[in-house]
mmCIF file of C-alpha atoms and ligand atoms in Angstrom:
data_model
loop_
_atom_site.group_PDB
_atom_site.id
_atom_site.type_symbol
_atom_site.label_atom_id
_atom_site.label_comp_id
_atom_site.label_asym_id
_atom_site.label_seq_id
_atom_site.Cartn_x
_atom_site.Cartn_y
_atom_site.Cartn_z
ATOM 1 C CA MET A 277 0.000 0.000 0.000
ATOM 2 C CA TYR A 278 1.140 3.541 -0.728
ATOM 3 C CA ARG A 279 0.108 5.976 1.981
ATOM 4 C CA ASP A 280 0.184 9.020 -0.269
ATOM 5 C CA LEU A 281 -2.557 7.610 -2.533
ATOM 6 C CA GLU A 282 -5.090 7.919 0.286
ATOM 7 C CA GLY A 283 -7.609 10.637 -0.625
ATOM 8 C CA LYS A 284 -6.110 11.181 -4.093
ATOM 9 C CA VAL A 285 -8.590 11.560 -6.954
ATOM 10 C CA VAL A 286 -8.014 9.150 -9.830
ATOM 11 C CA VAL A 287 -9.883 9.002 -13.129
ATOM 12 C CA ILE A 288 -9.784 5.643 -14.942
ATOM 13 C CA THR A 289 -11.191 5.324 -18.459
ATOM 14 C CA GLY A 290 -12.741 2.040 -19.562
ATOM 15 C CA ALA A 291 -12.991 1.012 -15.919
ATOM 16 C CA SER A 292 -16.087 -1.185 -16.076
ATOM 17 C CA SER A 293 -14.077 -4.313 -16.967
ATOM 18 C CA GLY A 294 -10.656 -5.931 -17.177
ATOM 19 C CA LEU A 295 -7.591 -3.870 -16.300
ATOM 20 C CA GLY A 296 -9.616 -0.720 -15.634
ATOM 21 C CA ARG A 297 -11.739 -2.557 -13.082
ATOM 22 C CA ALA A 298 -8.690 -4.112 -11.393
ATOM 23 C CA MET A 299 -7.011 -0.702 -11.155
ATOM 24 C CA ALA A 300 -10.190 0.881 -9.772
ATOM 25 C CA ILE A 301 -10.371 -1.756 -7.022
ATOM 26 C CA ARG A 302 -6.656 -1.400 -6.254
ATOM 27 C CA PHE A 303 -7.029 2.380 -5.885
ATOM 28 C CA GLY A 304 -10.049 1.690 -3.670
ATOM 29 C CA GLN A 305 -7.799 -0.444 -1.460
ATOM 30 C CA GLU A 306 -5.428 2.528 -1.369
ATOM 31 C CA LYS A 307 -8.399 4.605 -0.066
ATOM 32 C CA ALA A 308 -8.376 6.834 -3.139
ATOM 33 C CA LYS A 309 -11.386 8.581 -4.723
ATOM 34 C CA VAL A 310 -12.035 6.795 -7.979
ATOM 35 C CA VAL A 311 -13.915 7.978 -11.048
ATOM 36 C CA VAL A 312 -15.087 4.894 -12.918
ATOM 37 C CA ASN A 313 -15.578 5.826 -16.567
ATOM 38 C CA TYR A 314 -17.729 3.360 -18.451
ATOM 39 C CA PHE A 315 -18.612 3.407 -22.128
ATOM 40 C CA LYS A 316 -21.833 1.468 -22.710
ATOM 41 C CA ASN A 317 -22.468 -0.794 -19.764
ATOM 42 C CA GLU A 318 -23.852 1.298 -16.912
ATOM 43 C CA ALA A 319 -24.614 -1.748 -14.735
ATOM 44 C CA ASP A 320 -20.983 -2.875 -14.903
ATOM 45 C CA GLY A 321 -19.823 0.669 -14.120
ATOM 46 C CA GLU A 322 -22.058 0.720 -11.050
ATOM 47 C CA LYS A 323 -20.836 -2.706 -9.973
ATOM 48 C CA VAL A 324 -17.201 -1.587 -10.135
ATOM 49 C CA ALA A 325 -17.983 1.600 -8.175
ATOM 50 C CA LYS A 326 -19.500 -0.585 -5.436
ATOM 51 C CA GLU A 327 -16.416 -2.825 -5.485
ATOM 52 C CA VAL A 328 -14.220 0.258 -5.039
ATOM 53 C CA GLN A 329 -16.308 1.358 -2.053
ATOM 54 C CA ALA A 330 -16.207 -2.129 -0.562
ATOM 55 C CA ALA A 331 -12.408 -2.061 -0.928
ATOM 56 C CA GLY A 332 -12.202 1.142 1.147
ATOM 57 C CA GLY A 333 -12.316 3.955 -1.405
ATOM 58 C CA GLU A 334 -14.885 6.426 -2.676
ATOM 59 C CA ALA A 335 -16.285 6.130 -6.192
ATOM 60 C CA ILE A 336 -18.554 7.660 -8.792
ATOM 61 C CA ASN A 337 -19.503 6.473 -12.283
ATOM 62 C CA VAL A 338 -19.288 8.670 -15.337
ATOM 63 C CA GLN A 339 -20.405 7.569 -18.779
ATOM 64 C CA GLY A 340 -18.282 8.695 -21.707
ATOM 65 C CA ASP A 341 -16.704 7.821 -25.019
ATOM 66 C CA VAL A 342 -12.971 8.614 -24.813
ATOM 67 C CA SER A 343 -12.826 9.355 -28.531
ATOM 68 C CA LYS A 344 -15.255 12.275 -28.120
ATOM 69 C CA GLU A 345 -13.732 15.552 -27.010
ATOM 70 C CA GLN A 346 -16.886 16.695 -25.229
ATOM 71 C CA ASP A 347 -17.184 13.425 -23.296
ATOM 72 C CA VAL A 348 -13.600 13.675 -22.051
ATOM 73 C CA LYS A 349 -14.115 17.306 -20.984
ATOM 74 C CA ASN A 350 -17.296 16.198 -19.202
ATOM 75 C CA LEU A 351 -15.376 13.426 -17.421
ATOM 76 C CA ILE A 352 -13.007 15.978 -15.894
ATOM 77 C CA THR A 353 -15.864 18.386 -15.061
ATOM 78 C CA LYS A 354 -17.861 15.636 -13.291
ATOM 79 C CA THR A 355 -14.745 14.534 -11.409
ATOM 80 C CA VAL A 356 -14.068 18.014 -10.078
ATOM 81 C CA GLU A 357 -17.756 18.541 -9.236
ATOM 82 C CA ALA A 358 -17.755 15.352 -7.176
ATOM 83 C CA PHE A 359 -14.333 15.488 -5.533
ATOM 84 C CA GLY A 360 -13.165 19.114 -5.823
ATOM 85 C CA THR A 361 -9.970 18.365 -7.752
ATOM 86 C CA PHE A 362 -8.075 15.545 -9.382
ATOM 87 C CA ASP A 363 -4.552 14.151 -9.297
ATOM 88 C CA ILE A 364 -4.170 11.006 -11.397
ATOM 89 C CA MET A 365 -5.403 10.228 -14.921
ATOM 90 C CA ILE A 366 -5.323 6.678 -16.237
ATOM 91 C CA ASN A 367 -6.056 6.475 -19.965
ATOM 92 C CA ASN A 368 -6.901 2.792 -20.108
ATOM 93 C CA ALA A 369 -9.839 2.367 -22.533
ATOM 94 C CA GLY A 370 -8.928 0.446 -25.662
ATOM 95 C CA ILE A 371 -10.267 -1.889 -28.309
ATOM 96 C CA GLU A 372 -8.927 -4.357 -30.857
ATOM 97 C CA ASN A 373 -10.231 -6.615 -33.596
ATOM 98 C CA GLU A 374 -8.508 -9.140 -35.805
ATOM 99 C CA VAL A 375 -8.664 -8.442 -39.540
ATOM 100 C CA PRO A 376 -6.235 -9.241 -42.379
ATOM 101 C CA SER A 377 -4.915 -5.813 -43.277
ATOM 102 C CA GLU A 378 -5.978 -5.911 -46.928
ATOM 103 C CA LYS A 379 -9.562 -6.292 -45.709
ATOM 104 C CA LEU A 380 -9.428 -3.707 -42.925
ATOM 105 C CA SER A 381 -12.117 -1.102 -43.529
ATOM 106 C CA THR A 382 -11.419 2.586 -43.083
ATOM 107 C CA GLU A 383 -14.233 2.576 -40.548
ATOM 108 C CA ASP A 384 -12.520 -0.098 -38.402
ATOM 109 C CA TRP A 385 -9.146 1.620 -38.767
ATOM 110 C CA ASN A 386 -10.630 4.938 -37.608
ATOM 111 C CA LYS A 387 -12.522 3.376 -34.708
ATOM 112 C CA VAL A 388 -9.397 1.794 -33.227
ATOM 113 C CA ILE A 389 -7.207 4.866 -33.797
ATOM 114 C CA GLU A 390 -9.876 7.201 -32.386
ATOM 115 C CA THR A 391 -10.351 5.082 -29.251
ATOM 116 C CA ASN A 392 -6.796 3.934 -28.545
ATOM 117 C CA LEU A 393 -4.788 6.948 -29.704
ATOM 118 C CA THR A 394 -7.050 10.005 -29.983
ATOM 119 C CA GLY A 395 -8.751 8.915 -26.743
ATOM 120 C CA VAL A 396 -5.397 8.817 -24.931
ATOM 121 C CA PHE A 397 -4.431 12.191 -26.421
ATOM 122 C CA LEU A 398 -7.704 13.793 -25.274
ATOM 123 C CA GLY A 399 -7.349 12.281 -21.791
ATOM 124 C CA CYS A 400 -3.769 13.601 -21.567
ATOM 125 C CA ARG A 401 -4.605 17.036 -22.935
ATOM 126 C CA GLU A 402 -7.603 17.661 -20.699
ATOM 127 C CA SER A 403 -5.969 16.346 -17.539
ATOM 128 C CA ILE A 404 -2.670 18.172 -18.118
ATOM 129 C CA ALA A 405 -4.534 21.434 -18.833
ATOM 130 C CA TYR A 406 -6.435 21.063 -15.548
ATOM 131 C CA MET A 407 -3.248 20.257 -13.610
ATOM 132 C CA LEU A 408 -1.406 23.245 -15.086
ATOM 133 C CA ASP A 409 -4.313 25.612 -14.374
ATOM 134 C CA HIS A 410 -4.504 24.429 -10.763
ATOM 135 C CA HIS A 411 -0.758 24.015 -10.104
ATOM 136 C CA ILE A 412 -1.182 20.294 -9.454
ATOM 137 C CA LYS A 413 1.894 18.095 -9.799
ATOM 138 C CA GLY A 414 -0.205 15.202 -10.964
ATOM 139 C CA THR A 415 0.519 12.066 -12.887
ATOM 140 C CA VAL A 416 -0.800 10.433 -16.043
ATOM 141 C CA ILE A 417 -0.612 6.733 -16.900
ATOM 142 C CA ASN A 418 -1.418 5.508 -20.400
ATOM 143 C CA MET A 419 -2.266 1.891 -21.119
ATOM 144 C CA SER A 420 -0.176 0.840 -24.078
ATOM 145 C CA SER A 421 0.857 -2.681 -25.074
ATOM 146 C CA VAL A 422 3.947 -4.657 -26.006
ATOM 147 C CA HIS A 423 2.540 -4.189 -29.519
ATOM 148 C CA GLU A 424 3.773 -0.610 -29.491
ATOM 149 C CA VAL A 425 7.122 -2.211 -30.376
ATOM 150 C CA ILE A 426 6.267 -5.794 -31.420
ATOM 151 C CA PRO A 427 4.566 -5.982 -34.847
ATOM 152 C CA TRP A 428 1.237 -7.870 -34.826
ATOM 153 C CA PRO A 429 -0.100 -9.223 -38.126
ATOM 154 C CA HIS A 430 -3.901 -8.844 -38.516
ATOM 155 C CA PHE A 431 -3.899 -6.110 -35.869
ATOM 156 C CA VAL A 432 -2.212 -3.307 -37.820
ATOM 157 C CA HIS A 433 -4.622 -0.640 -36.526
ATOM 158 C CA TYR A 434 -4.053 -1.748 -32.928
ATOM 159 C CA ALA A 435 -0.248 -1.887 -33.292
ATOM 160 C CA ALA A 436 -0.214 1.517 -35.013
ATOM 161 C CA SER A 437 -2.373 3.029 -32.265
ATOM 162 C CA LYS A 438 -0.132 1.689 -29.482
ATOM 163 C CA GLY A 439 3.015 2.785 -31.357
ATOM 164 C CA GLY A 440 1.427 6.232 -31.318
ATOM 165 C CA VAL A 441 0.821 5.971 -27.560
ATOM 166 C CA LYS A 442 4.542 5.281 -27.093
ATOM 167 C CA MET A 443 5.682 8.508 -28.799
ATOM 168 C CA LEU A 444 2.815 10.483 -27.283
ATOM 169 C CA THR A 445 3.808 9.369 -23.775
ATOM 170 C CA GLU A 446 7.519 10.033 -24.260
ATOM 171 C CA THR A 447 6.938 13.420 -25.874
ATOM 172 C CA LEU A 448 4.498 14.644 -23.228
ATOM 173 C CA ALA A 449 6.770 13.370 -20.457
ATOM 174 C CA LEU A 450 9.575 15.625 -21.721
ATOM 175 C CA GLU A 451 7.214 18.543 -22.289
ATOM 176 C CA TYR A 452 5.710 18.561 -18.789
ATOM 177 C CA ALA A 453 8.554 17.267 -16.592
ATOM 178 C CA PRO A 454 9.571 20.877 -15.849
ATOM 179 C CA LYS A 455 6.063 21.447 -14.437
ATOM 180 C CA GLY A 456 6.288 18.398 -12.171
ATOM 181 C CA ILE A 457 3.670 16.410 -14.106
ATOM 182 C CA ARG A 458 4.803 12.814 -14.701
ATOM 183 C CA ILE A 459 3.546 10.831 -17.686
ATOM 184 C CA ASN A 460 4.286 7.113 -17.995
ATOM 185 C CA SER A 461 2.747 4.125 -19.670
ATOM 186 C CA ILE A 462 2.304 0.434 -19.076
ATOM 187 C CA GLY A 463 2.780 -2.033 -21.929
ATOM 188 C CA PRO A 464 1.322 -5.393 -20.952
ATOM 189 C CA GLY A 465 1.880 -8.574 -22.909
ATOM 190 C CA ALA A 466 -1.056 -10.921 -22.375
ATOM 191 C CA ILE A 467 -3.349 -10.418 -19.413
ATOM 192 C CA ASP A 468 -6.474 -12.350 -18.531
ATOM 193 C CA THR A 469 -9.278 -9.871 -19.355
ATOM 194 C CA PRO A 470 -12.402 -9.815 -21.541
ATOM 195 C CA ILE A 471 -10.423 -8.412 -24.511
ATOM 196 C CA ASN A 472 -8.692 -11.823 -24.722
ATOM 197 C CA ALA A 473 -11.579 -14.061 -23.709
ATOM 198 C CA GLU A 474 -12.278 -15.366 -27.195
ATOM 199 C CA LYS A 475 -8.594 -15.866 -28.120
ATOM 200 C CA PHE A 476 -7.762 -17.762 -24.940
ATOM 201 C CA SER A 477 -10.892 -19.929 -25.030
ATOM 202 C CA ASP A 478 -8.877 -22.093 -27.446
ATOM 203 C CA PRO A 479 -6.427 -24.048 -25.211
ATOM 204 C CA LYS A 480 -3.837 -24.326 -27.998
ATOM 205 C CA ALA A 481 -3.868 -20.583 -28.676
ATOM 206 C CA LYS A 482 -3.519 -19.980 -24.949
ATOM 207 C CA ALA A 483 -0.616 -22.440 -24.633
ATOM 208 C CA ASP A 484 1.112 -20.836 -27.666
ATOM 209 C CA VAL A 485 0.957 -17.411 -25.999
ATOM 210 C CA GLU A 486 2.106 -18.793 -22.650
ATOM 211 C CA SER A 487 5.119 -20.407 -24.328
ATOM 212 C CA LEU A 488 6.336 -16.881 -25.244
ATOM 213 C CA ILE A 489 6.044 -15.565 -21.703
ATOM 214 C CA PRO A 490 9.105 -15.953 -19.460
ATOM 215 C CA MET A 491 6.863 -16.134 -16.371
ATOM 216 C CA GLY A 492 5.020 -19.017 -18.042
ATOM 217 C CA TYR A 493 1.492 -17.754 -17.460
ATOM 218 C CA ILE A 494 -0.928 -15.115 -18.666
ATOM 219 C CA GLY A 495 -0.852 -12.167 -16.286
ATOM 220 C CA LYS A 496 -3.588 -11.316 -13.818
ATOM 221 C CA PRO A 497 -5.240 -7.878 -13.957
ATOM 222 C CA GLU A 498 -4.190 -7.277 -10.325
ATOM 223 C CA GLU A 499 -0.551 -7.568 -11.384
ATOM 224 C CA ILE A 500 -1.001 -4.639 -13.764
ATOM 225 C CA ALA A 501 -2.971 -2.696 -11.155
ATOM 226 C CA ALA A 502 0.012 -3.010 -8.799
ATOM 227 C CA VAL A 503 2.243 -1.335 -11.391
ATOM 228 C CA ALA A 504 -0.289 1.458 -11.879
ATOM 229 C CA ALA A 505 -0.435 2.070 -8.111
ATOM 230 C CA TRP A 506 3.359 2.346 -7.959
ATOM 231 C CA LEU A 507 3.500 4.696 -10.970
ATOM 232 C CA ALA A 508 0.799 6.893 -9.393
ATOM 233 C CA SER A 509 2.457 6.988 -5.986
ATOM 234 C CA SER A 510 5.300 9.219 -4.846
ATOM 235 C CA GLU A 511 7.479 6.088 -4.649
ATOM 236 C CA SER A 512 8.036 6.686 -8.391
ATOM 237 C CA SER A 513 8.575 10.438 -8.012
ATOM 238 C CA TYR A 514 11.662 10.503 -10.269
ATOM 239 C CA VAL A 515 10.105 8.337 -12.983
ATOM 240 C CA THR A 516 8.650 9.866 -16.132
ATOM 241 C CA GLY A 517 8.499 8.905 -19.792
ATOM 242 C CA ILE A 518 8.974 5.216 -19.155
ATOM 243 C CA ILE A 519 7.095 2.330 -20.678
ATOM 244 C CA ARG A 520 6.883 -0.511 -18.208
ATOM 245 C CA TYR A 521 6.727 -3.621 -20.407
ATOM 246 C CA LEU A 522 5.319 -6.682 -18.735
ATOM 247 C CA LEU A 523 5.335 -10.395 -19.393
ATOM 248 C CA THR A 524 6.901 -10.483 -22.789
ATOM 249 C CA GLU A 525 9.856 -12.259 -24.331
ATOM 250 C CA GLU A 526 11.382 -8.857 -25.251
HETATM 251 P P1 NAI B 413 -11.430 -4.803 -21.747
HETATM 252 O O1 NAI B 413 -12.079 -5.038 -23.047
HETATM 253 O O2 NAI B 413 -11.935 -5.507 -20.546
HETATM 254 O O3 NAI B 413 -11.380 -3.247 -21.396
HETATM 255 C C1 NAI B 413 -11.466 -2.221 -22.333
HETATM 256 C C2 NAI B 413 -12.423 -1.190 -21.779
HETATM 257 O O4 NAI B 413 -12.444 -0.038 -22.630
HETATM 258 C C3 NAI B 413 -13.860 -1.718 -21.692
HETATM 259 O O5 NAI B 413 -14.361 -1.466 -20.405
HETATM 260 C C4 NAI B 413 -14.600 -0.905 -22.726
HETATM 261 O O6 NAI B 413 -15.946 -0.641 -22.398
HETATM 262 C C5 NAI B 413 -13.788 0.374 -22.738
HETATM 263 N N1 NAI B 413 -13.971 1.162 -23.945
HETATM 264 C C6 NAI B 413 -13.938 0.728 -25.233
HETATM 265 N N2 NAI B 413 -14.167 1.754 -26.076
HETATM 266 C C7 NAI B 413 -14.345 2.854 -25.297
HETATM 267 C C8 NAI B 413 -14.611 4.206 -25.561
HETATM 268 N N3 NAI B 413 -14.742 4.666 -26.825
HETATM 269 N N4 NAI B 413 -14.752 5.062 -24.517
HETATM 270 C C9 NAI B 413 -14.625 4.623 -23.241
HETATM 271 N N5 NAI B 413 -14.363 3.348 -22.934
HETATM 272 C C10 NAI B 413 -14.225 2.479 -23.951
HETATM 273 O O7 NAI B 413 -9.888 -5.165 -21.981
HETATM 274 P P2 NAI B 413 -8.594 -4.822 -21.127
HETATM 275 O O8 NAI B 413 -7.632 -5.896 -21.353
HETATM 276 O O9 NAI B 413 -8.955 -4.474 -19.745
HETATM 277 O O10 NAI B 413 -8.040 -3.528 -21.879
HETATM 278 C C11 NAI B 413 -7.669 -2.329 -21.219
HETATM 279 C C12 NAI B 413 -6.486 -1.707 -21.933
HETATM 280 O O11 NAI B 413 -5.352 -2.562 -21.819
HETATM 281 C C13 NAI B 413 -6.689 -1.489 -23.442
HETATM 282 O O12 NAI B 413 -6.144 -0.235 -23.807
HETATM 283 C C14 NAI B 413 -5.881 -2.623 -24.059
HETATM 284 O O13 NAI B 413 -5.425 -2.317 -25.345
HETATM 285 C C15 NAI B 413 -4.736 -2.712 -23.066
HETATM 286 N N6 NAI B 413 -3.994 -3.965 -23.125
HETATM 287 C C16 NAI B 413 -4.556 -5.147 -22.709
HETATM 288 C C17 NAI B 413 -3.827 -6.317 -22.767
HETATM 289 C C18 NAI B 413 -4.382 -7.621 -22.338
HETATM 290 O O14 NAI B 413 -3.737 -8.652 -22.589
HETATM 291 N N7 NAI B 413 -5.544 -7.669 -21.693
HETATM 292 C C19 NAI B 413 -2.442 -6.327 -23.274
HETATM 293 C C20 NAI B 413 -1.956 -5.037 -23.661
HETATM 294 C C21 NAI B 413 -2.707 -3.910 -23.585
#
């Protein structure tokens, strides 16, 4: 546990499932005030908010599409209305779909880029602007992937979006380090969440992935949440612009 996270206000996008949910619960255990952003599933958003409260934190739900500028602005506004300020932004929401690249529609390309890259940009821009205006030495964590550096056939839009998150994170980290705002990202390999449910329902596909992982198993969402808690805490006060890769052969 990190004492300085107690009472901190953390916004997590795409927090109604998977890694977002695990991070929300972890920040609840840290006694933080958690804003659970959900996209479409209000019931899941509410369930996670209750889990955060049960873990010891405070929580509200805010609906929003991270690819829409107005929704991201609204997320920050609702956060400040509820908790008076905010300190930590976690741009976690993301999507993927498998398509041979010659068949990838412009619509699918745009959807993934708008969610995974534009969504992270908007979350960074709006949170950094708020922190600068209010002299808050906050921190931003972006959820990237090992596929920001490892090519991934049939997922060109996903790999391109995460490659963009890498340069976005490193560039913003340099830009705002002088203001005391830290910007890092996490690049998981394979973690057991709904995004992978279909892929890993095939035991052979699962075993093939596990054979590439030095730890020998697919990561648990809580193991990523632990990294996010460290990156958000003052224990990592001299860390900015890093990508913490996890569970990959790289
Ligand atoms: P997930 O599918 O459980 O979570 C994604 C979340 O994003 C969902 O809650 C979904 O509702 C939300 N979302 C989708 N579009 C949205 C939008 N336009 N606005 C707001 N929210 C939206 O999957 P998971 O694994 O928890 O994914 C979270 C992040 O982790 C993603 O960025 C993903 O690319 C990344 N990641 C996951 C890995 C894994 O193995 N699970 C590996 C590497 C990266």
